[in-house]
Short mmCIF file of C-alpha atoms in Angstrom, two decimals:
data_model
loop_
_atom_site.label_atom_id
_atom_site.label_comp_id
_atom_site.label_asym_id
_atom_site.label_seq_id
_atom_site.Cartn_x
_atom_site.Cartn_y
_atom_site.Cartn_z
CA MET A 1 -3.81 4.91 -17.44
CA GLY A 2 -5.04 8.42 -16.78
CA ILE A 3 -1.69 9.75 -17.72
CA ASP A 4 -1.69 11.42 -20.74
CA CYS A 5 1.17 11.42 -23.40
CA ALA A 6 2.40 14.71 -22.72
CA THR A 7 2.90 13.78 -18.95
CA LEU A 8 4.62 10.60 -19.69
CA HIS A 9 7.22 12.68 -21.69
CA TYR A 10 7.45 15.33 -18.92
CA ILE A 11 8.53 12.62 -16.66
CA LEU A 12 10.88 11.07 -18.98
CA GLU A 13 12.78 14.44 -19.88
CA ASN A 14 12.77 15.32 -16.25
CA GLY A 15 14.99 12.67 -15.11
CA PHE A 16 13.45 9.10 -15.82
CA ALA A 17 15.25 8.64 -19.25
CA HIS A 18 18.46 10.05 -17.77
CA GLN A 19 18.62 7.64 -14.95
CA TRP A 20 17.31 4.53 -16.93
CA ASN A 21 20.17 5.03 -19.47
CA THR A 22 22.74 5.80 -16.98
CA ARG A 23 22.30 3.61 -13.99
CA ALA A 24 23.04 -0.21 -13.87
CA ILE A 25 20.00 -2.48 -12.86
CA PRO A 26 20.75 -4.06 -9.67
CA ARG A 27 21.60 -7.77 -9.70
CA THR A 28 23.09 -10.09 -7.38
CA ASP A 29 25.85 -11.29 -10.04
CA THR A 30 26.88 -7.79 -11.36
CA ASP A 31 28.41 -4.63 -9.93
CA PRO A 32 25.73 -2.26 -9.08
CA HIS A 33 27.81 0.80 -9.75
CA GLY A 34 28.96 -0.51 -13.15
CA HIS A 35 28.23 0.72 -16.74
CA PRO A 36 24.94 -0.22 -18.17
CA ARG A 37 24.74 -2.27 -21.35
CA LEU A 38 21.73 -0.44 -23.14
CA VAL A 39 22.00 -2.56 -26.08
CA ARG A 40 21.32 -5.86 -24.05
CA ARG A 41 18.21 -4.28 -22.36
CA SER A 42 14.71 -5.39 -23.55
CA LEU A 43 12.79 -2.12 -22.99
CA THR A 44 13.82 1.44 -23.54
CA ALA A 45 13.00 4.22 -20.99
CA GLU A 46 9.80 4.78 -22.64
CA GLY A 47 8.95 1.18 -22.46
CA ALA A 48 10.14 0.69 -18.79
CA LEU A 49 7.70 3.70 -17.84
CA GLY A 50 4.73 2.33 -19.58
CA LEU A 51 5.43 -1.14 -17.93
CA LEU A 52 5.39 0.38 -14.65
CA TYR A 53 2.35 2.47 -15.16
CA HIS A 54 0.69 -0.56 -16.64
CA TYR A 55 1.35 -2.30 -13.36
CA LEU A 56 0.37 0.74 -10.92
CA THR A 57 -2.71 1.61 -12.64
CA SER A 58 -4.22 -2.00 -13.04
CA ALA A 59 -4.54 -5.24 -11.02
CA MET A 60 -3.65 -7.46 -14.18
CA PRO A 61 -1.17 -10.48 -13.25
CA ASP A 62 2.58 -10.51 -14.26
CA THR A 63 1.48 -12.88 -16.96
CA ALA A 64 -0.52 -10.23 -18.77
CA LEU A 65 2.60 -7.85 -18.53
CA GLN A 66 4.89 -10.57 -19.93
CA GLN A 67 2.46 -10.87 -22.85
CA ILE A 68 2.09 -7.45 -23.49
CA PHE A 69 5.89 -6.33 -23.35
CA ALA A 70 7.16 -10.04 -24.40
CA LEU A 71 9.24 -10.12 -21.47
CA VAL A 72 10.07 -13.41 -19.38
CA PRO A 73 8.87 -13.28 -15.39
CA ALA A 74 12.41 -12.57 -14.04
CA THR A 75 12.88 -9.58 -16.52
CA VAL A 76 9.55 -8.26 -15.62
CA ALA A 77 10.06 -8.41 -11.89
CA ARG A 78 13.64 -6.68 -12.26
CA TYR A 79 12.40 -4.04 -14.52
CA ARG A 80 9.47 -3.27 -12.40
CA ALA A 81 11.54 -3.08 -9.26
CA PHE A 82 14.08 -0.97 -10.89
CA ALA A 83 11.87 1.70 -12.65
CA LEU A 84 9.78 2.20 -9.45
CA GLN A 85 12.87 3.53 -7.68
CA ILE A 86 13.71 5.53 -10.61
CA LEU A 87 10.01 7.16 -10.70
CA ARG A 88 10.05 7.61 -6.77
CA ASP A 89 13.29 9.58 -7.19
CA VAL A 90 11.93 11.66 -10.14
CA LEU A 91 8.44 12.51 -8.66
CA ARG A 92 10.26 13.50 -5.36
CA GLU A 93 11.92 16.55 -7.56
CA LEU A 94 8.63 17.45 -9.62
CA PRO A 95 6.97 20.31 -8.09
CA GLU A 96 3.48 18.98 -9.66
CA ALA A 97 4.25 15.56 -7.57
CA GLY A 98 4.94 17.34 -4.16
CA ILE A 99 2.90 16.48 -1.21
CA ALA A 100 3.49 19.78 0.94
CA TRP A 101 1.16 21.44 3.62
CA TRP A 102 -0.03 24.81 3.31
CA SER A 103 3.01 27.30 3.56
CA SER A 104 1.27 30.43 4.41
CA ALA A 105 -2.00 32.26 5.47
CA GLU A 106 -2.47 33.39 1.83
CA GLU A 107 -2.33 29.99 0.42
CA CYS A 108 -5.04 28.97 3.26
CA GLU A 109 -7.03 31.73 2.28
CA GLU A 110 -7.19 30.92 -1.30
CA ASP A 111 -8.32 27.29 -0.61
CA THR A 112 -10.78 28.54 1.91
CA ALA A 113 -12.35 30.83 -0.87
CA LEU A 114 -12.85 27.98 -3.08
CA VAL A 115 -14.63 26.22 -0.23
CA THR A 116 -16.87 29.18 0.81
CA VAL A 117 -17.97 29.88 -3.01
CA ARG A 118 -20.22 26.38 -2.53
CA HIS A 119 -20.61 26.54 1.31
CA PRO A 120 -20.69 30.05 2.75
CA LEU A 121 -20.88 28.80 6.28
CA LEU A 122 -17.60 26.94 6.18
CA GLU A 123 -15.26 29.88 6.46
CA GLY A 124 -11.90 28.61 7.49
CA ALA A 125 -12.18 25.08 6.04
CA ILE A 126 -8.97 24.45 3.84
CA GLY A 127 -9.52 20.61 3.10
CA GLY A 128 -10.71 17.30 4.00
CA ILE A 129 -9.19 14.19 6.04
CA ASP A 130 -9.72 10.63 5.92
CA GLY A 131 -8.20 7.27 6.52
CA MET A 132 -7.69 4.65 3.85
CA ASN A 133 -6.99 0.91 4.63
CA ILE A 134 -5.47 -0.93 1.79
CA LEU A 135 -5.71 -4.63 1.95
CA THR A 136 -2.43 -6.64 2.67
CA ALA A 137 -1.33 -10.20 2.55
CA GLU A 138 -1.28 -12.37 5.60
CA SER A 139 2.02 -13.10 7.12
CA ASP A 140 3.47 -16.07 8.58
CA ASP A 141 5.01 -14.33 11.54
CA PRO A 142 2.44 -14.18 14.37
CA GLU A 143 3.74 -10.60 15.40
CA ILE A 144 3.36 -9.22 11.92
CA GLU A 145 -0.03 -10.87 11.24
CA ASN A 146 -1.16 -9.53 14.64
CA ALA A 147 -0.02 -5.93 13.75
CA THR A 148 -1.50 -5.64 10.31
CA TYR A 149 -5.21 -7.18 11.44
CA ASN A 150 -7.65 -4.61 11.65
CA GLY A 151 -10.60 -6.15 13.93
CA TRP A 152 -13.07 -3.54 12.68
CA LEU A 153 -12.47 -4.45 8.98
CA HIS A 154 -11.85 -8.41 9.91
CA GLY A 155 -8.83 -8.66 7.76
CA HIS A 156 -5.33 -7.65 7.19
CA TYR A 157 -4.68 -4.09 6.15
CA THR A 158 -2.26 -1.30 5.63
CA SER A 159 -3.23 2.05 7.11
CA SER A 160 -2.81 5.50 5.72
CA VAL A 161 -4.46 8.95 6.44
CA LEU A 162 -4.65 11.55 3.74
CA VAL A 163 -5.55 15.30 3.40
CA PHE A 164 -6.95 16.93 0.47
CA SER A 165 -7.29 20.43 -0.51
CA PRO A 166 -10.39 21.71 -2.45
CA ARG A 167 -7.95 21.72 -5.58
CA GLY A 168 -7.89 18.24 -5.48
CA ILE A 169 -4.08 18.12 -4.39
CA LEU A 170 -2.99 15.84 -1.70
CA LYS A 171 -1.48 17.98 0.97
CA ALA A 172 -0.35 15.47 3.38
CA ALA A 173 -0.15 11.51 3.57
CA VAL A 174 0.93 9.21 6.41
CA TYR A 175 0.95 5.73 4.92
CA ASN A 176 2.36 2.28 5.37
CA ALA A 177 1.25 1.93 9.10
CA PRO A 178 0.22 -1.23 10.64
CA GLY A 179 -3.55 -2.02 10.04
CA SER A 180 -4.07 -2.51 13.57
CA TRP A 181 -3.41 0.90 14.43
CA HIS A 182 -5.94 3.27 15.16
CA ASP A 183 -6.65 6.50 12.98
CA ALA A 184 -5.62 8.80 15.96
CA LYS A 185 -2.01 7.26 16.08
CA VAL A 186 -1.57 7.22 12.29
CA ALA A 187 -2.50 10.83 12.13
CA ARG A 188 -0.06 12.35 14.67
CA PRO A 189 2.06 13.83 12.26
CA ILE A 190 -0.77 15.69 10.86
CA TYR A 191 -1.89 16.75 14.18
CA LYS A 192 1.38 18.30 14.47
CA LYS A 193 1.17 20.29 11.39
CA LEU A 194 -2.12 21.49 12.21
CA ARG A 195 -0.67 22.65 15.80
CA GLU A 196 2.45 23.96 14.64
CA LYS A 197 2.14 24.98 10.78
CA THR A 198 -1.64 26.00 10.41
CA PRO A 199 -2.70 29.68 10.93
CA GLN A 200 -5.44 30.43 13.51
CA GLY A 201 -8.73 30.24 12.11
CA TYR A 202 -8.39 27.43 9.34
CA PHE A 203 -9.36 23.82 9.86
CA LEU A 204 -10.05 20.38 8.13
CA VAL A 205 -13.19 18.57 7.93
CA ALA A 206 -13.71 14.78 8.67
CA ASP A 207 -16.36 12.39 9.28
CA THR A 208 -18.05 11.53 12.67
CA ALA A 209 -15.95 8.67 13.20
CA PHE A 210 -12.53 10.22 12.61
CA PRO A 211 -10.59 11.21 15.70
CA ARG A 212 -10.13 15.01 16.19
CA GLY A 213 -6.99 14.95 18.22
CA THR A 214 -6.25 16.40 21.63
CA ARG A 215 -7.28 19.70 23.10
CA ALA A 216 -4.18 21.19 21.84
CA ILE A 217 -5.59 21.25 18.12
CA GLU A 218 -9.28 21.62 19.55
CA GLY A 219 -11.43 23.09 16.64
CA ARG A 220 -8.70 22.25 13.97
CA ILE A 221 -10.79 19.25 12.78
CA GLN A 222 -14.49 19.81 12.41
CA ALA A 223 -17.08 16.84 11.83
CA PRO A 224 -20.70 16.82 11.33
CA LEU A 225 -23.08 16.16 14.35
CA LYS A 226 -23.19 12.73 15.70
CA SER A 227 -26.45 10.76 15.85
CA GLY A 228 -28.43 11.84 18.98
CA THR A 229 -26.74 15.24 19.54
CA ARG A 230 -28.97 17.53 21.51
CA LEU A 231 -29.71 20.54 19.36
CA PRO A 232 -30.38 24.11 20.70
CA GLN A 233 -34.17 24.70 21.99
CA ASP A 234 -34.11 28.20 20.36
CA PRO A 235 -35.51 27.69 16.57
CA VAL A 236 -33.28 30.48 15.23
CA GLU A 237 -29.93 28.69 16.78
CA ARG A 238 -31.18 24.99 15.82
CA ASP A 239 -31.73 26.12 11.95
CA ALA A 240 -28.25 27.84 11.91
CA LEU A 241 -26.54 24.81 13.37
CA LEU A 242 -28.45 22.39 11.08
CA MET A 243 -27.57 24.62 7.90
CA TRP A 244 -23.96 24.55 9.05
CA ASN A 245 -23.97 20.85 9.57
CA ARG A 246 -25.46 20.11 6.08
CA GLN A 247 -22.76 22.24 4.60
CA LEU A 248 -20.10 20.43 6.62
CA VAL A 249 -21.47 17.21 5.46
CA SER A 250 -21.61 18.17 1.88
CA TYR A 251 -17.96 19.09 1.89
CA ARG A 252 -16.70 16.08 4.04
CA GLN A 253 -17.64 14.12 0.84
CA THR A 254 -14.41 15.48 -0.79
CA ALA A 255 -12.20 13.26 1.17
CA GLU A 256 -14.20 10.38 0.07
CA TRP A 257 -13.76 11.37 -3.51
CA GLY A 258 -10.00 11.70 -2.93
CA VAL A 259 -9.73 8.36 -1.43
CA ARG A 260 -11.75 6.76 -4.27
CA GLN A 261 -9.53 8.46 -6.75
CA VAL A 262 -6.45 6.85 -5.36
CA ARG A 263 -8.15 3.35 -5.27
CA SER A 264 -9.77 3.79 -8.72
CA GLY A 265 -6.80 5.35 -10.43
CA PHE A 266 -4.15 2.74 -9.22
CA GLY A 267 -5.64 -0.70 -9.49
CA ARG A 268 -2.53 -2.11 -8.13
CA LEU A 269 -3.99 -1.23 -4.64
CA ARG A 270 -6.60 -3.47 -5.05
CA VAL A 271 -4.32 -6.44 -5.00
CA PRO A 272 -2.99 -7.52 -1.53
CA LEU A 273 0.27 -5.53 -0.74
CA ASP A 274 3.28 -7.70 -0.03
CA VAL A 275 3.45 -7.89 3.79
CA SER A 276 7.01 -8.93 3.73
CA ASP A 277 8.69 -6.11 1.88
CA PRO A 278 7.74 -2.83 3.93
CA VAL A 279 10.41 -0.53 1.94
CA GLY A 280 8.72 -1.70 -1.21
CA ARG A 281 5.38 -1.35 -0.12
CA GLY A 282 6.22 2.09 1.18
CA ASP A 283 7.93 3.14 -2.35
CA LEU A 284 4.68 1.80 -4.30
CA LEU A 285 2.33 3.90 -2.00
CA GLU A 286 4.36 7.12 -2.44
CA VAL A 287 4.51 6.71 -6.16
CA CYS A 288 0.95 6.28 -6.33
CA PHE A 289 0.02 9.43 -4.17
CA ARG A 290 2.59 11.52 -6.01
CA SER A 291 1.48 10.30 -9.43
CA MET A 292 -2.03 11.32 -8.28
CA ASN A 293 -1.14 14.76 -7.41
CA LEU A 294 0.79 14.99 -10.93
CA ARG A 295 -1.98 13.56 -12.81
CA THR A 296 -4.71 16.09 -11.02
CA ILE A 297 -2.43 19.27 -12.01
CA ARG A 298 -1.42 18.18 -15.35
CA VAL A 299 -4.02 16.26 -16.70
CA GLY A 300 -6.93 17.53 -14.56
CA ILE A 301 -8.60 14.09 -13.48
CA SER A 302 -10.35 15.02 -10.03
CA GLU A 303 -13.63 15.25 -9.07
CA ILE A 304 -12.88 17.54 -6.21
CA ARG A 305 -10.88 19.91 -8.48
CA THR A 306 -13.64 19.63 -10.97
CA VAL A 307 -16.33 20.57 -8.58
CA TYR A 308 -14.43 23.28 -6.55
CA MET A 309 -12.42 24.90 -9.29
CA CYS A 310 -15.17 25.18 -11.78
CA LEU A 311 -12.82 23.90 -14.67
CA TRP A 312 -15.62 23.91 -17.15
CA GLN A 313 -16.65 27.57 -16.53
CA GLU A 314 -12.92 28.75 -16.77
CA SER A 315 -12.15 26.68 -19.85
CA GLU A 316 -12.88 27.54 -23.61
CA ASP A 317 -16.14 25.65 -23.44
CA ARG A 318 -17.93 28.37 -21.34
CA ASP A 319 -20.69 28.31 -23.96
CA ILE A 320 -21.44 24.60 -22.92
CA TRP A 321 -21.56 25.18 -19.22
CA LYS A 322 -24.24 27.99 -19.75
CA ASN A 323 -26.20 26.73 -22.68
CA LEU A 324 -26.16 23.08 -22.01
CA GLU A 325 -29.65 22.65 -23.08
CA ASN A 326 -28.93 24.20 -26.51
CA VAL A 327 -25.87 22.17 -27.34
CA VAL A 328 -26.06 18.83 -29.32
CA PHE A 329 -24.55 15.85 -28.01
CA GLY A 330 -22.03 15.53 -30.85
CA GLU A 331 -20.49 18.96 -29.81
CA ILE A 332 -20.17 17.99 -26.04
CA GLN A 333 -18.60 14.60 -27.13
CA ARG A 334 -16.05 16.63 -29.49
CA ARG A 335 -14.94 18.92 -26.50
CA ASP A 336 -14.84 15.99 -23.73
CA ARG A 337 -11.46 15.90 -22.25
CA VAL A 338 -12.04 12.11 -21.51
CA ALA A 339 -12.13 11.53 -25.29
CA TRP A 340 -8.41 12.26 -25.50
CA PHE A 341 -7.51 8.88 -24.09
CA HIS A 342 -10.03 7.08 -26.48
CA HIS A 343 -10.26 6.68 -30.47
CA ILE A 344 -13.86 7.93 -31.34
CA VAL A 345 -14.99 7.23 -34.87
CA VAL A 346 -16.98 10.29 -36.20
CA GLU A 347 -19.47 9.40 -39.13
#
């Protein structure tokens, strides 16, 4: 699942177990404010959290969850919806799961310093921005069907725009928008943050197709040169521009990594979302995004974080990083953090 045992216990101890044990599971034939009957429940708080993360991080059908947790279909659906609400509320209170914009010029300076270590010409770059379209089921309502249909992708989607810092943290997320909306419309709240809450001199990096907003935020979103752009005739200026463009292209990849991390880490997003339940769809996306931040900080699984924060060099495995050619494979395997999630037989 990508969530280690310590993180699962951290979620349980910070409110999930308490809410599971003190709140009644909503049902149409019972009082939602009544006292819970824990002895009648099929799963404990630990089991409910495991059920939910199994659901979120895989594309398995409900029949598989029923077999794994020995539950009937109605119980799986009811426990999953109840646990999702609790996890959403808990993640909103956890600092590691927060999705917050840069709060000061000092924080912006720290992030741009991480970028300039690898890309010296990108002074002022603090993050990458990209859109993400998630497949959504087709609606019988013509208006909803038309709103979710994306003509460019020839399918029905839910649109999101995400901003990632060089630490691998999701700094802003506008999600659950109709798939027919252009990224420029979805990203309006982010444009507002760039205009009102971002110090002068700092900017985000996007690809050439991403809209860079109005004149009010001119220069706040930088993108590589488009094909056919006329270059300066002066050789020095041309070489400098091309070097800056190469570094911009290189750093732009971080937003692609971030979107891929969301898709690969939460397999439920590969299954068409429920078009008839916008509230539940929004809760599911919020939990996935916040869980990704929690996993990035507590577990350290993030391509962006690995590349731009040099985790290997800062860890106790400094000798492996500097003397890789002199280290046998078994030693690398023993210290591999991915091995924490698997059982390895050492002969």
